[in-house]
CSV table of C-alpha atoms in Angstrom, one decimal:
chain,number,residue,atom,x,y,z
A,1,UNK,CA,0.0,0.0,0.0
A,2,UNK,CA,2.1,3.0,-1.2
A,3,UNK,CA,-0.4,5.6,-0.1
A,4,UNK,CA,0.4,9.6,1.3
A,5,UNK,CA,-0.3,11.3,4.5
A,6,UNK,CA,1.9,13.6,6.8
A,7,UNK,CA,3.0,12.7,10.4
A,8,UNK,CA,3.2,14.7,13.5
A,9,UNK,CA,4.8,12.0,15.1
A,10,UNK,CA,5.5,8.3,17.2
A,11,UNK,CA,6.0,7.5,20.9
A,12,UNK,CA,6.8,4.3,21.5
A,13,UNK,CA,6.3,2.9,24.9
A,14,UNK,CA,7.5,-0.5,26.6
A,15,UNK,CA,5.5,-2.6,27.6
A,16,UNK,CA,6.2,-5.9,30.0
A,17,UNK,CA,8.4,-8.1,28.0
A,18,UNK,CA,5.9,-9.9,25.4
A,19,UNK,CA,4.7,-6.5,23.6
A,20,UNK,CA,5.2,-3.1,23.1
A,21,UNK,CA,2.4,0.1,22.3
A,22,UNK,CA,2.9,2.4,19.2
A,23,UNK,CA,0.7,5.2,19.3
A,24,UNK,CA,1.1,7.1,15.8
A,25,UNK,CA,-0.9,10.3,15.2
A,26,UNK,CA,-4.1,9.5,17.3
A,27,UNK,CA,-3.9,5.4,16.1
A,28,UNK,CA,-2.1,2.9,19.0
A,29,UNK,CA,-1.9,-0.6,19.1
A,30,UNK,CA,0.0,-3.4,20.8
A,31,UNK,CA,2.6,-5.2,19.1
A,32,UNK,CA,5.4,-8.5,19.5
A,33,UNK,CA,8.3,-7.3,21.5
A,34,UNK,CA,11.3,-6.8,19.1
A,35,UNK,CA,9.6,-4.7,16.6
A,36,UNK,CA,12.0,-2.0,14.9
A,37,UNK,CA,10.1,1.0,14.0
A,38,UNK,CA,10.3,4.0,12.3
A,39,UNK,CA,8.3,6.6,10.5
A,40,UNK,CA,8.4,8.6,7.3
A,41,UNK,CA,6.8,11.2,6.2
A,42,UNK,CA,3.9,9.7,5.5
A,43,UNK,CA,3.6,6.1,7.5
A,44,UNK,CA,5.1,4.1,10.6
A,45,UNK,CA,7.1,0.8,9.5
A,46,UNK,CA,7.8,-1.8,11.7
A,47,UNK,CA,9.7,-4.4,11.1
A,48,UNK,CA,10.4,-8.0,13.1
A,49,UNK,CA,13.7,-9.5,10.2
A,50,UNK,CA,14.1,-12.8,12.9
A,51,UNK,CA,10.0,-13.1,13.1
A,52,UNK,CA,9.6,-12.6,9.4
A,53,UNK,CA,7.1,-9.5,10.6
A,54,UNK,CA,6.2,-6.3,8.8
A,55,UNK,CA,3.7,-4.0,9.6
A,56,UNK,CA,2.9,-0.5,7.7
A,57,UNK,CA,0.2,2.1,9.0
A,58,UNK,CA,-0.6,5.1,6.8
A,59,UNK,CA,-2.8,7.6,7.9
A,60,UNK,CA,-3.8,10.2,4.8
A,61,UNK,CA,-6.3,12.9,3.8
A,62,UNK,CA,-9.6,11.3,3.0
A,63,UNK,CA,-10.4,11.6,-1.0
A,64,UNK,CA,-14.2,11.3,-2.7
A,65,UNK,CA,-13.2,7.8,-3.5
A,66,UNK,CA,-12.5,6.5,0.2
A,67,UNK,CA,-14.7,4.4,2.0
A,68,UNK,CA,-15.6,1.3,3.7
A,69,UNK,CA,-17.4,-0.5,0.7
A,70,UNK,CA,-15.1,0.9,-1.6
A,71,UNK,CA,-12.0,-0.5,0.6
A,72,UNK,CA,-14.3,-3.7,0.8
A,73,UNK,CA,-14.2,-4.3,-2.6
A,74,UNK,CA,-10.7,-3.9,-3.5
A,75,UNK,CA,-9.7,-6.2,-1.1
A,76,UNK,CA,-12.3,-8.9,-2.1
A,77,UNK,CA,-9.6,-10.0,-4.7
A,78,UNK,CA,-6.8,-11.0,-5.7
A,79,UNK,CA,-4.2,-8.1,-5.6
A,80,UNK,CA,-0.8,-8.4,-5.9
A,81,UNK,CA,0.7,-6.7,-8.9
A,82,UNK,CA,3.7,-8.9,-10.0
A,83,UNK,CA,4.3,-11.8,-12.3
A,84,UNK,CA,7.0,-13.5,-10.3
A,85,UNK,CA,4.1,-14.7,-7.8
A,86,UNK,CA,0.5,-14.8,-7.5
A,87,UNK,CA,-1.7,-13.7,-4.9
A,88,UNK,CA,-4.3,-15.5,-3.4
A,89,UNK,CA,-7.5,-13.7,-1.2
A,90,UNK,CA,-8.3,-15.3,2.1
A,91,UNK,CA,-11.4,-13.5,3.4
A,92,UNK,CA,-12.8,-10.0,4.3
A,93,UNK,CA,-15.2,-8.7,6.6
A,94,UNK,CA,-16.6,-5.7,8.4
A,95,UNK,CA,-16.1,-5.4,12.2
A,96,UNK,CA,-16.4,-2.6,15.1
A,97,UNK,CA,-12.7,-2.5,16.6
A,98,UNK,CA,-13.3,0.1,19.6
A,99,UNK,CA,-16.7,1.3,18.4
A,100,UNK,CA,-14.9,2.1,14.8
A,101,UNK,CA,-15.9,0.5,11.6
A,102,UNK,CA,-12.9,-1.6,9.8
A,103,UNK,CA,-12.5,-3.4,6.7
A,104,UNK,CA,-10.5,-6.5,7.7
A,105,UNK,CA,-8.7,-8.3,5.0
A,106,UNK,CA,-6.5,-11.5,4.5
A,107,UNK,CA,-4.7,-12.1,1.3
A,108,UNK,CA,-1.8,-14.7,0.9
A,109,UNK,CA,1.3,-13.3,-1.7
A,110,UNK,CA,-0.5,-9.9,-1.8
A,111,UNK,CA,2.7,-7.7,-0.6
A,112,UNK,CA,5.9,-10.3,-0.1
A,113,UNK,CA,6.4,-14.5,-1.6
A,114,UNK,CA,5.1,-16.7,0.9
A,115,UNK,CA,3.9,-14.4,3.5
A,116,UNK,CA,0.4,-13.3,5.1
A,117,UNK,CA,-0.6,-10.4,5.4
A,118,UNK,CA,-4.0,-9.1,7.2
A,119,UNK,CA,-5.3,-5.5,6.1
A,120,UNK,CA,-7.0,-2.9,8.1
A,121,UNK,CA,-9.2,-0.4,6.4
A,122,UNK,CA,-11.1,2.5,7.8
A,123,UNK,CA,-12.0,6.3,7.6
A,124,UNK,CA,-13.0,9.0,10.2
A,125,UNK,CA,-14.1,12.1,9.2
A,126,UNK,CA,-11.5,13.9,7.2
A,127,UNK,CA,-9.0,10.9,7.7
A,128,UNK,CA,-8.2,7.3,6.0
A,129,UNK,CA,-6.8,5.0,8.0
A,130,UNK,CA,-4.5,2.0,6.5
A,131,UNK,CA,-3.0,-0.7,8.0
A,132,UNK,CA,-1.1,-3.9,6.9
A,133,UNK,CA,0.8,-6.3,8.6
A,134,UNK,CA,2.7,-9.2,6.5
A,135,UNK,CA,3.8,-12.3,8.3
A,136,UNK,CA,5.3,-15.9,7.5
A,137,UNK,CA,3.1,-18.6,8.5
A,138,UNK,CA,3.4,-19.4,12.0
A,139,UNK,CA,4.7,-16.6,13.1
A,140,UNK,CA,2.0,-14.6,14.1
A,141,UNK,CA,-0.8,-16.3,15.9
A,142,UNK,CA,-4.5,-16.5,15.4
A,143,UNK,CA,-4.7,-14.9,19.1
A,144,UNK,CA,-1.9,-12.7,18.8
A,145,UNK,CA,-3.8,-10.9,15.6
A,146,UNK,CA,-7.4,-11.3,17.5
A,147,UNK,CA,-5.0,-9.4,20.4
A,148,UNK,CA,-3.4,-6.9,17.9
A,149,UNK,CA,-7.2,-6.1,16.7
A,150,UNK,CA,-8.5,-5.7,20.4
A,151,UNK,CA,-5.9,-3.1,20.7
A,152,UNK,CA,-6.0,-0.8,17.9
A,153,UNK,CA,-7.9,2.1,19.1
A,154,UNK,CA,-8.0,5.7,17.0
């Protein structure tokens, strides 16, 4: 997801040994202990190389064409755009994460070979919210995402 927004900022804060809170604009979440961040000008990367774990958040300036159904529909499908791989779509749904709407995405292939990666999708007022984290199989739980998810608040 190579979108633009502009940062005023990221705190990080330890947390007891298993995790660590970002907190990124007015987004936080929880995250694995051993996460590397950093921010650009327009996102917060995090990046696990001994888990295999990467994690992107972009927050931007929302546009006519953002919203939930239209986020919905683009990650319905397939969409990785190389020819060395192909992509494969998991499932998507619509949840309430901290009384917010998301778009909740799994795709196989879709940003790196032979990883995961779950997408986040959501928009408040004059704000999009994107999300992505990519994985390799097993290294992320089931419960450690449904954790991550419990703990994304904006």
């Amino acid at each position: 997801m190579n979108l633009i927004c502009k940062t005023l900022g990221v705190f990080l804060i330890i947390l007891p040994i298993t995790s660590f809170a970002i907190s990124f604009k007015n987004v936080s979440f929880d995250l694995k202990k051993d996460m590397k961040c950093t921010k650009t000008e327009d996102s917060i990367y995090c990046l696990n190389k001994k888990k295999s774990i990467v994690l992107n958040l972009t927050i931007r300036k929302r546009t006519s064409s953002d919203s939930l159904m239209t986020y919905k529909k683009h990650l319905s499908k397939n969409i990785a755009k190389t020819t060395s791989y192909r992509s494969k779509f998991k499932s998507v749904k619509k949840v309430y994460l901290s009384d917010r709407a998301w778009i909740i995405s799994n795709h196989y292939q879709s940003e790196y070979p032979n990883f995961f990666t779950q997408y986040y999708a959501s928009v408040k007022g004059e704000k999009t919210y994107l999300l992505s984290i990519s994985y390799k199989d097993g290294q992320l739980s089931e419960k450690e995402l449904e954790t991550f998810s419990k703990t994304l608040t904006f």
